[in-house]
PDB file of C-alpha atoms in Angstrom:
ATOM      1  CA  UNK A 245      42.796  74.586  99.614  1.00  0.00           C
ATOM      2  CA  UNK A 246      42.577  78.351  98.438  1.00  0.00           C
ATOM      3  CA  UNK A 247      46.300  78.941  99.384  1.00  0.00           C
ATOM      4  CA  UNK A 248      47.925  75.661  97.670  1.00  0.00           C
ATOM      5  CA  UNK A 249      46.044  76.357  94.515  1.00  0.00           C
ATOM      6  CA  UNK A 250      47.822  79.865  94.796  1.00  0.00           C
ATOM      7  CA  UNK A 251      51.067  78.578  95.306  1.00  0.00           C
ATOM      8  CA  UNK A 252      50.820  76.387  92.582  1.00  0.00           C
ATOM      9  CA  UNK A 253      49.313  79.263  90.364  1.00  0.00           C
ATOM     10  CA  UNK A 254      52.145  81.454  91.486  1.00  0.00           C
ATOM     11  CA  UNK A 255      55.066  78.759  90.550  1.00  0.00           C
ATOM     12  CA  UNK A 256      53.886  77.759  87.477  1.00  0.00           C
ATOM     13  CA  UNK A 257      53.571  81.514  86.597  1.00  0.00           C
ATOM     14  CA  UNK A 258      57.499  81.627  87.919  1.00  0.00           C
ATOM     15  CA  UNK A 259      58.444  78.600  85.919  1.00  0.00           C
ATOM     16  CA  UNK A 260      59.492  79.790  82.513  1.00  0.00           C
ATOM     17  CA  UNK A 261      61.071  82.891  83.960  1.00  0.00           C
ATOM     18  CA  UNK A 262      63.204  80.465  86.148  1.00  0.00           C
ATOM     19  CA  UNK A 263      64.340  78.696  83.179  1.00  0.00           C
ATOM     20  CA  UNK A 264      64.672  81.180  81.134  1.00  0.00           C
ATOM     21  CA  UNK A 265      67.046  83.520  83.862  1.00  0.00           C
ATOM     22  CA  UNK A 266      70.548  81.655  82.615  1.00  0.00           C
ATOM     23  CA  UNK A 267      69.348  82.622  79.301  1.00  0.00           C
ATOM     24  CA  UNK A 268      68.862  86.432  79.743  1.00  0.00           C
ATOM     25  CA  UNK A 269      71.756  86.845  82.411  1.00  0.00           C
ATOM     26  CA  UNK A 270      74.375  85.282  80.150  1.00  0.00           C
ATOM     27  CA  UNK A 271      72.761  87.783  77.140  1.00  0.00           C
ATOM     28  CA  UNK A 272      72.323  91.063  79.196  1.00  0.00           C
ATOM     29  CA  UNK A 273      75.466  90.623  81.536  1.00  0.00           C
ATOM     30  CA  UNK A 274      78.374  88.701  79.419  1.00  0.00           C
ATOM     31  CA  UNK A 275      81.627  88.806  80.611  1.00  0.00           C
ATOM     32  CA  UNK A 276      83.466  89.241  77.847  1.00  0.00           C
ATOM     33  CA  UNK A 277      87.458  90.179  77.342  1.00  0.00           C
ATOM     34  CA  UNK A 278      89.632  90.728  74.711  1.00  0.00           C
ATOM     35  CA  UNK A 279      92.922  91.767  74.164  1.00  0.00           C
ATOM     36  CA  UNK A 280      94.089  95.326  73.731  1.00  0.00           C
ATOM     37  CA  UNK A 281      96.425  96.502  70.851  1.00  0.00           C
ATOM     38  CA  UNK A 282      98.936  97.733  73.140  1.00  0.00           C
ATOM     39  CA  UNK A 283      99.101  94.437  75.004  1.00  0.00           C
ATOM     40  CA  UNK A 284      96.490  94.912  77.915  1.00  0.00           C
ATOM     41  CA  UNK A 285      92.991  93.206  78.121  1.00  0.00           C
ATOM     42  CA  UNK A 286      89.819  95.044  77.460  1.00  0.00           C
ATOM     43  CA  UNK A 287      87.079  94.125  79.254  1.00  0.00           C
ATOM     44  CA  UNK A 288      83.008  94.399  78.422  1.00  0.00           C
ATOM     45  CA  UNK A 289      80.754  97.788  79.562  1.00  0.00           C
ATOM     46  CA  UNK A 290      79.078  95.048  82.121  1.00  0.00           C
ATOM     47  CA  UNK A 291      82.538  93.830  83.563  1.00  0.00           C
ATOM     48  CA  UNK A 292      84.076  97.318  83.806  1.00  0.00           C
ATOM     49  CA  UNK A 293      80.244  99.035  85.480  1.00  0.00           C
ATOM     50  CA  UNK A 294      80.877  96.178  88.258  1.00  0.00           C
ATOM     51  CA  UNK A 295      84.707  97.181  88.941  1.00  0.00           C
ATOM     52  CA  UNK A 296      83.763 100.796  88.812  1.00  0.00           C
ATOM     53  CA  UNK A 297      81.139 100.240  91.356  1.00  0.00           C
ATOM     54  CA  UNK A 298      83.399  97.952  93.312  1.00  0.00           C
ATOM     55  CA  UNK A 299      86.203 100.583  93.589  1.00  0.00           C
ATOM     56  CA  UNK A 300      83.296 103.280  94.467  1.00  0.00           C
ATOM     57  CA  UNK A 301      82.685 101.305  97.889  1.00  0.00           C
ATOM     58  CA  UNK A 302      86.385 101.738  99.087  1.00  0.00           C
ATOM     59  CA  UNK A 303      86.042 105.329  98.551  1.00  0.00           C
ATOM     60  CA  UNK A 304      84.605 105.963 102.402  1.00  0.00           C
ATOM     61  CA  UNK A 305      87.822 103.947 103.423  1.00  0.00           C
ATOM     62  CA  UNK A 306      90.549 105.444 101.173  1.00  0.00           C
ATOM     63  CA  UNK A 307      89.288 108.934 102.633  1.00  0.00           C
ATOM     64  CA  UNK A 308      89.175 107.513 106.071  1.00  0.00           C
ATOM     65  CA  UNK A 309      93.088 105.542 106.177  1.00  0.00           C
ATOM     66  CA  UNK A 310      94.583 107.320 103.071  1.00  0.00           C
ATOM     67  CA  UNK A 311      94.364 110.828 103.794  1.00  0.00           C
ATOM     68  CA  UNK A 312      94.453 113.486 106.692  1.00  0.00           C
ATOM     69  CA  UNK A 313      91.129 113.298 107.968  1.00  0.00           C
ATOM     70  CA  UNK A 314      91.941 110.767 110.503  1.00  0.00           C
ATOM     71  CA  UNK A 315      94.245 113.309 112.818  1.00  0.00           C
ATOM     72  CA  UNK A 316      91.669 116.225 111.490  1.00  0.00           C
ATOM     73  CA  UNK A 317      88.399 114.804 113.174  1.00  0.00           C
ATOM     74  CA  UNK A 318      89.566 113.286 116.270  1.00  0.00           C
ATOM     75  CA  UNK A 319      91.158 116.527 117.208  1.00  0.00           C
ATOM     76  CA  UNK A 320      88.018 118.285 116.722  1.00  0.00           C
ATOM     77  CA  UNK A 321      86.498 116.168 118.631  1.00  0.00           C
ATOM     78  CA  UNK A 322      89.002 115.853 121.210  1.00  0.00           C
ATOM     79  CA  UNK A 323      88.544 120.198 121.449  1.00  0.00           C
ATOM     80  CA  UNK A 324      85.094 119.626 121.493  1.00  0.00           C
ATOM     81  CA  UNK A 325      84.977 117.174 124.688  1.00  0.00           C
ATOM     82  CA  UNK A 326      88.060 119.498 126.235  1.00  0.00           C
ATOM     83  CA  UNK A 327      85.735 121.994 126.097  1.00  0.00           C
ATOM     84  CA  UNK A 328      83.220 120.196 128.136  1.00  0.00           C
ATOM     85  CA  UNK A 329      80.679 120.422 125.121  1.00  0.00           C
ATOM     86  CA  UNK A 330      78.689 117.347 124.449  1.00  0.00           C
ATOM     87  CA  UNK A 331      76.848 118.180 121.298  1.00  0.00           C
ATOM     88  CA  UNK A 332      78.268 121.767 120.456  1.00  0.00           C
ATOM     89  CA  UNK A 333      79.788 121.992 117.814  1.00  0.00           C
ATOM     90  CA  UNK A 334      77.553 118.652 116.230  1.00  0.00           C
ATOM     91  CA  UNK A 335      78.748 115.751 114.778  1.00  0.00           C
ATOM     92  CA  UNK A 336      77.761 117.094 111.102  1.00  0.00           C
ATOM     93  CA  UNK A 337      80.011 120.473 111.909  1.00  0.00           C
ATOM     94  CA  UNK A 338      83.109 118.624 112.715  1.00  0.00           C
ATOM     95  CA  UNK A 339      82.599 115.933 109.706  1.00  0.00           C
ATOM     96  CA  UNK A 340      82.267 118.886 107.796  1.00  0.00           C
ATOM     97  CA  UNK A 341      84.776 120.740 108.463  1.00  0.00           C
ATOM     98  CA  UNK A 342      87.066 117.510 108.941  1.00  0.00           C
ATOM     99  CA  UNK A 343      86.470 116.629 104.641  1.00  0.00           C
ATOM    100  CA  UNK A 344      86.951 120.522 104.291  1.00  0.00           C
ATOM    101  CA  UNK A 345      90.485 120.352 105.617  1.00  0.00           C
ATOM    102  CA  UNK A 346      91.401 117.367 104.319  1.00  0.00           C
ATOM    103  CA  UNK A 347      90.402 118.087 100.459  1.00  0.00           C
ATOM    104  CA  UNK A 348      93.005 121.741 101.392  1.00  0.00           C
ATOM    105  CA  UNK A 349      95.230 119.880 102.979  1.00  0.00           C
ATOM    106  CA  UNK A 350      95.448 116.980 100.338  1.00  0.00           C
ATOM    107  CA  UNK A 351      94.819 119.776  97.226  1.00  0.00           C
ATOM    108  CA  UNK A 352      98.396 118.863  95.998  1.00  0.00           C
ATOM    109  CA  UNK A 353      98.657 115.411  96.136  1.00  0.00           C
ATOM    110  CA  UNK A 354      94.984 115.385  94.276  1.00  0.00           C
ATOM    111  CA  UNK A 355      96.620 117.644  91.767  1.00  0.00           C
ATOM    112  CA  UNK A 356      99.566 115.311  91.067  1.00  0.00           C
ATOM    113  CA  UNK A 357      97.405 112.292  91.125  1.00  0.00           C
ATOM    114  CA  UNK A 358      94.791 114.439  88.350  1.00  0.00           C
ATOM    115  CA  UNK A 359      97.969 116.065  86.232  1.00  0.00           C
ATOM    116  CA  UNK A 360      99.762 112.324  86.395  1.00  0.00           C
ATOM    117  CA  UNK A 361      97.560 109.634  86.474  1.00  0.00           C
ATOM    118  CA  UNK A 362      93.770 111.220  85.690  1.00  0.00           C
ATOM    119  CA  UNK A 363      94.220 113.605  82.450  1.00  0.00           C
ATOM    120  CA  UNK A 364      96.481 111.526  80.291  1.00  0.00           C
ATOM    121  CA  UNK A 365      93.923 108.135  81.351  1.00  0.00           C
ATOM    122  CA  UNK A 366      90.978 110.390  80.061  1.00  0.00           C
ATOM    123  CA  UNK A 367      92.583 111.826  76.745  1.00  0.00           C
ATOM    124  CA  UNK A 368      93.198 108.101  76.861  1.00  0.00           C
ATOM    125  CA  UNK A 369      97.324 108.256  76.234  1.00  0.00           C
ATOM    126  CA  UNK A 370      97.627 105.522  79.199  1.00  0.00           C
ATOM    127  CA  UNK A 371      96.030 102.576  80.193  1.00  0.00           C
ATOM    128  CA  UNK A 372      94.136 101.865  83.243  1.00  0.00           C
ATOM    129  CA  UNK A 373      96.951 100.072  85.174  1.00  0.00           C
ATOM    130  CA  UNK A 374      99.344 102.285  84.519  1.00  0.00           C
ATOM    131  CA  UNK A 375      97.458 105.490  85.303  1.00  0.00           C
ATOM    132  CA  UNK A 376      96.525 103.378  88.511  1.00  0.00           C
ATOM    133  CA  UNK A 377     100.554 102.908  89.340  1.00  0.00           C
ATOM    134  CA  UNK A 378     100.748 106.715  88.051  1.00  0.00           C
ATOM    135  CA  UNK A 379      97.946 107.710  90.691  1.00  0.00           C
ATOM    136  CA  UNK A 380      99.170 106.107  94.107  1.00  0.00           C
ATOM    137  CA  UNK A 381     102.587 107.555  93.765  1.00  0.00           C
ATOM    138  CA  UNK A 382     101.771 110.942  94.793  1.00  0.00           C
ATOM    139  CA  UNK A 383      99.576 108.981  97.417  1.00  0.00           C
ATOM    140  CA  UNK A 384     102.573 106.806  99.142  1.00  0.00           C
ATOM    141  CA  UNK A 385     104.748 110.070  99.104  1.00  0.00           C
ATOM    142  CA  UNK A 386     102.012 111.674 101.327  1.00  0.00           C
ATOM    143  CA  UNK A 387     101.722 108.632 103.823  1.00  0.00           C
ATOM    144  CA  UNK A 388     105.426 108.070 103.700  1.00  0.00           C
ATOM    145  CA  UNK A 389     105.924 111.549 104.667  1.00  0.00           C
ATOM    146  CA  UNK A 390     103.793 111.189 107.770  1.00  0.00           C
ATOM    147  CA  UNK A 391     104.533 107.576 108.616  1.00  0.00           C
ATOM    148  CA  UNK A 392     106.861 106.987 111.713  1.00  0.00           C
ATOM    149  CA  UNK A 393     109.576 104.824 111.109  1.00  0.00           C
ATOM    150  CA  UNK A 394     109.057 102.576 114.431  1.00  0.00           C
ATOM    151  CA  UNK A 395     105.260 102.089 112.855  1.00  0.00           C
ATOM    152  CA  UNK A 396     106.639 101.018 109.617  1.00  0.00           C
ATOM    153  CA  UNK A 397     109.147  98.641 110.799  1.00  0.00           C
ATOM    154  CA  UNK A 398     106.972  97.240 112.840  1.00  0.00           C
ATOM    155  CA  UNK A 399     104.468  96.151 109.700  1.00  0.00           C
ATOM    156  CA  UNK A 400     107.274  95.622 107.861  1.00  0.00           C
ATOM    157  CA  UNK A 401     108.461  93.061 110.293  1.00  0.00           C
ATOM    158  CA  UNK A 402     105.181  91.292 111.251  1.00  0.00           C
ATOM    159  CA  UNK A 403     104.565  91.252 106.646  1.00  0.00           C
ATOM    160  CA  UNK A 404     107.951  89.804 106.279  1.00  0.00           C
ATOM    161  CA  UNK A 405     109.243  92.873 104.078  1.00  0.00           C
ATOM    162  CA  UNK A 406     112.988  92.754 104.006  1.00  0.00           C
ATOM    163  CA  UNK A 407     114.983  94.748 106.478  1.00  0.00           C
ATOM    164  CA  UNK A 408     115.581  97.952 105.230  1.00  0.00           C
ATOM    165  CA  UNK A 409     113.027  98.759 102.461  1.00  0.00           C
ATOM    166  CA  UNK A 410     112.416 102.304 101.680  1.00  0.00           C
ATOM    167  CA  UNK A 411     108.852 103.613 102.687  1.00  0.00           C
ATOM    168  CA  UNK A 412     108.307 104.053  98.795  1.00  0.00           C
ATOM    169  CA  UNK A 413     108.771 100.680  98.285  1.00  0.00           C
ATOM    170  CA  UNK A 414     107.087  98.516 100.226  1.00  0.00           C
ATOM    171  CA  UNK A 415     103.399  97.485  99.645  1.00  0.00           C
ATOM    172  CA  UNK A 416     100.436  99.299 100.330  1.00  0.00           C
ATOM    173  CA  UNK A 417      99.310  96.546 103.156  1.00  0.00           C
ATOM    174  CA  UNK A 418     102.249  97.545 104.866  1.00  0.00           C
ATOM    175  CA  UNK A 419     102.475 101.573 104.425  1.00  0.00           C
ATOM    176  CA  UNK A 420      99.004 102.010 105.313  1.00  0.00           C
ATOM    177  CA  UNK A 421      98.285 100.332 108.826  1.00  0.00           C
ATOM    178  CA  UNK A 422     101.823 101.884 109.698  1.00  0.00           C
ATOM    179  CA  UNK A 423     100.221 105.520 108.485  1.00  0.00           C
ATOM    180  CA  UNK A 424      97.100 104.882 110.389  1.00  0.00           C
ATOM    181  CA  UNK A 425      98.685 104.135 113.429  1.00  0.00           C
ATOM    182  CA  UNK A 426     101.549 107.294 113.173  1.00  0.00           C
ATOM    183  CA  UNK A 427      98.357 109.385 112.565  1.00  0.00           C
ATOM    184  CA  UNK A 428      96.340 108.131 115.437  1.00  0.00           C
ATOM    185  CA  UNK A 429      99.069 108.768 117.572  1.00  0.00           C
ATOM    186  CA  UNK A 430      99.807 112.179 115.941  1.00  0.00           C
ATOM    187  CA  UNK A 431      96.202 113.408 116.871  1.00  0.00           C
ATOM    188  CA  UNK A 432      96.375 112.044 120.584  1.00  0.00           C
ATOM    189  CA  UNK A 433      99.404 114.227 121.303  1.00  0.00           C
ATOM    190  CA  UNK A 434      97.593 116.974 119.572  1.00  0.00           C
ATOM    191  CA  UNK A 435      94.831 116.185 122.115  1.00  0.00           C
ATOM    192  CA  UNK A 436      96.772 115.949 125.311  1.00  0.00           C
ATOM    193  CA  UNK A 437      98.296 119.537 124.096  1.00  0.00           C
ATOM    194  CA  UNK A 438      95.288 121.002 123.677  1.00  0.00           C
ATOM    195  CA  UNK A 439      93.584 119.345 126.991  1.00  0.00           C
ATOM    196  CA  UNK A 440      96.036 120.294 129.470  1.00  0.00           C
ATOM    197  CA  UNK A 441      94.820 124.200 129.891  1.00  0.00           C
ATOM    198  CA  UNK A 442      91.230 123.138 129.734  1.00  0.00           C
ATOM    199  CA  UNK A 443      92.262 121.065 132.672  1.00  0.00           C
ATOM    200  CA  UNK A 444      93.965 123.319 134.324  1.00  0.00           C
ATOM    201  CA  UNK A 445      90.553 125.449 134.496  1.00  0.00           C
ATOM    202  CA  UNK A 446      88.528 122.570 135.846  1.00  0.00           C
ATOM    203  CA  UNK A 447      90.639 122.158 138.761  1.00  0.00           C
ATOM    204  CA  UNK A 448      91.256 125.809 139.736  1.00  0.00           C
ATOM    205  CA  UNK A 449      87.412 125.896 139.211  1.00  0.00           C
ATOM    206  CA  UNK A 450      86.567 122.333 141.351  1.00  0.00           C
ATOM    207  CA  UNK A 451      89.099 124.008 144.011  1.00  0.00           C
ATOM    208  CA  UNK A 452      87.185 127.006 144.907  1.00  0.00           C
ATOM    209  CA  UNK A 453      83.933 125.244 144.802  1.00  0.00           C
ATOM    210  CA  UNK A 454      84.799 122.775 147.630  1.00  0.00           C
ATOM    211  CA  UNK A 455      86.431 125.577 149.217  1.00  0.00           C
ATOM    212  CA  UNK A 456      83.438 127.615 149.670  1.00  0.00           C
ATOM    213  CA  UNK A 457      81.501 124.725 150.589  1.00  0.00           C
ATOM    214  CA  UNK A 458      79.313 124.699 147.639  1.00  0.00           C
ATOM    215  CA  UNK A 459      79.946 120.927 146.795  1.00  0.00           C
ATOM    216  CA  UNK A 460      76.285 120.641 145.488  1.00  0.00           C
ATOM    217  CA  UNK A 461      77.298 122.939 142.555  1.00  0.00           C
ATOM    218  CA  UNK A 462      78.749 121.112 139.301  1.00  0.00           C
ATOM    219  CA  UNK A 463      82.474 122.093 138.375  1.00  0.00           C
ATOM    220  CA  UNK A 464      81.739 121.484 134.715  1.00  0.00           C
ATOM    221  CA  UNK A 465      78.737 123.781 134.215  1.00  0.00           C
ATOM    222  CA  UNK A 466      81.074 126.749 136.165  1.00  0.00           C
ATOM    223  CA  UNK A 467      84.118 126.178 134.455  1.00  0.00           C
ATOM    224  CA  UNK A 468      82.438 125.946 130.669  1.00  0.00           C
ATOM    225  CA  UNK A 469      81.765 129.960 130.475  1.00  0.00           C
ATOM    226  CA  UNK A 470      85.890 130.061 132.047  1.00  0.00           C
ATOM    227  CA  UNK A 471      86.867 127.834 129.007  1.00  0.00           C
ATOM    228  CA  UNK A 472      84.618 129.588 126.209  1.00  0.00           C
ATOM    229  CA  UNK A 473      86.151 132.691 126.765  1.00  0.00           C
ATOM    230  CA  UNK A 474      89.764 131.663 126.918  1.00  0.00           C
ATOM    231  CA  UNK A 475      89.264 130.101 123.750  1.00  0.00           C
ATOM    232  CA  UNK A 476      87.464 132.314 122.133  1.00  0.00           C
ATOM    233  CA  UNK A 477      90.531 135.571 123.428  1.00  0.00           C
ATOM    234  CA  UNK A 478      92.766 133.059 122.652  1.00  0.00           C
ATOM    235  CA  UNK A 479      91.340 133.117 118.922  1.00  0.00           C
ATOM    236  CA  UNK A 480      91.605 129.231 119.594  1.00  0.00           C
ATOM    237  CA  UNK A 481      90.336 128.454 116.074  1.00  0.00           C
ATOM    238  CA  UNK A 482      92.612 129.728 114.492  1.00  0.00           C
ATOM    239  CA  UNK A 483      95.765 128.614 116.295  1.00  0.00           C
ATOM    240  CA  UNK A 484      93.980 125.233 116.092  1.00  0.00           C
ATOM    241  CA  UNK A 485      93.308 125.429 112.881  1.00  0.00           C
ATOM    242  CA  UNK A 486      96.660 126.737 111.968  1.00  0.00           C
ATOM    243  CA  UNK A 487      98.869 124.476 113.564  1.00  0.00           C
ATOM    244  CA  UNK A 488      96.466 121.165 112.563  1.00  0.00           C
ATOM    245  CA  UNK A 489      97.260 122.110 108.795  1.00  0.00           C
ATOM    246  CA  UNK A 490     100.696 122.794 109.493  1.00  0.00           C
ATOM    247  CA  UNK A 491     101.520 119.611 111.019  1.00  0.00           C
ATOM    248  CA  UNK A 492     100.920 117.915 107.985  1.00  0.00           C
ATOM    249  CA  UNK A 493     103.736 120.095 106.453  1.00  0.00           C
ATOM    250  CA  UNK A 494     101.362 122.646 104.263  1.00  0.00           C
ATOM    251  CA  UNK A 495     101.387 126.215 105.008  1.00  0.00           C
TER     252      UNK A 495
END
């Protein structure tokens, strides 16, 4: 048949470049390692392109858990749905913005971490370990600093740290679920502060409606101009803006 005679065609064709595979892999990509003169272990251009690419993939979730953009862009989006907005401002906007206040916010700690750990690495004076212990000091200090103390007791506990360990101490598996949680908690009382007027204008709004009978009439779509210019007299960006950064302890 026309199509087994092409399979067969096809794996004999495939055959030498099967057995031949170990043969290139193990030339191409060796894994070689070799000790350092100052004690370390030096590792092949192969070896260290795969742990640079491996560390490149936690990137997303080091921004995400590590720094302020957690509290940043659910407030925004919490303003956005007090508001009554669905799409205004979008999604790109408030991610934006959100990376945007978090590089200003965390400018100093990404200074320490470049002056520290970074610049004495490149001009190669330190190894990679140590400009790696170098780098997440600055880091903890910033998550300690915004870490509740019931959050981090409570990882503490459940990782079996001992009783009494100082946030700059324990391990990372413990600081940074504790930080998460502190800042998810942060942003929903930043929410609930910044919902209650917005409320308040949906129900003075939903009151007159039903008292003048017009029940057909949505409360939303009348009380969104209301809210829009409150905020906007209120110069609500900036006093958002303003007190979001300050919470973190900058400015």
């Amino acid at each position: 048949m026309p199509i087994a005679r092409t399979a067969s065609r096809i794996a004999a064709g495939l055959a030498p470049l099967l057995i031949a595979a170990p043969a290139l892999a193990q030339g191409v990509f060796s894994v070689n390692a070799s000790s350092a003169p100052g004690g370390g272990t030096t590792y092949s251009v192969p070896v260290q392109t795969l742990l640079i690419f491996t560390a490149l993939s936690f990137l997303p979730a080091v921004l995400l858990m590590m720094t302020s953009f957690t509290r940043i862009v659910i407030v925004l989006s919490l303003v956005r749905q007090a508001l009554g907005l669905q799409a205004t401002p979008p999604n790109q906007v408030i991610v934006g913005m959100s990376l945007f206040l978090t590089f200003f916010v965390m400018s100093p700690t990404l200074e320490r971490i470049h002056a520290d750990a970074y610049k004495p690495y490149s001009e190669q004076k330190i190894g990679f370990e140590d400009a790696l212990a170098r780098g997440s000091g600055p880091l903890r200090e910033f998550m300690a600093r915004q870490t509740r103390e019931a959050d981090l007791a409570l990882f503490s506990r459940i990782a079996k740290v001992e009783r009494g360990t100082p946030a700059a101490e324990v391990p990372f598996k413990v600081l940074v679920p504790a930080f998460v949680i502190s800042e998810l908690k942060t942003a929903f009382q930043i929410g609930f502060l910044v919902f209650v007027p917005f409320l308040m204008i949906d129900m003075v709004v939903a009151s007159l409606l039903m008292s003048m009978g017009m029940m057909m009439v949505s409360p939303v779509l009348v009380a969104l101009p209301f809210k829009l210019m409150l905020f906007v007299l209120a110069d609500g960006w900036n006093l958002l803006i303003g007190s979001l950064v300050a919470s973190f302890g900058t400015g």
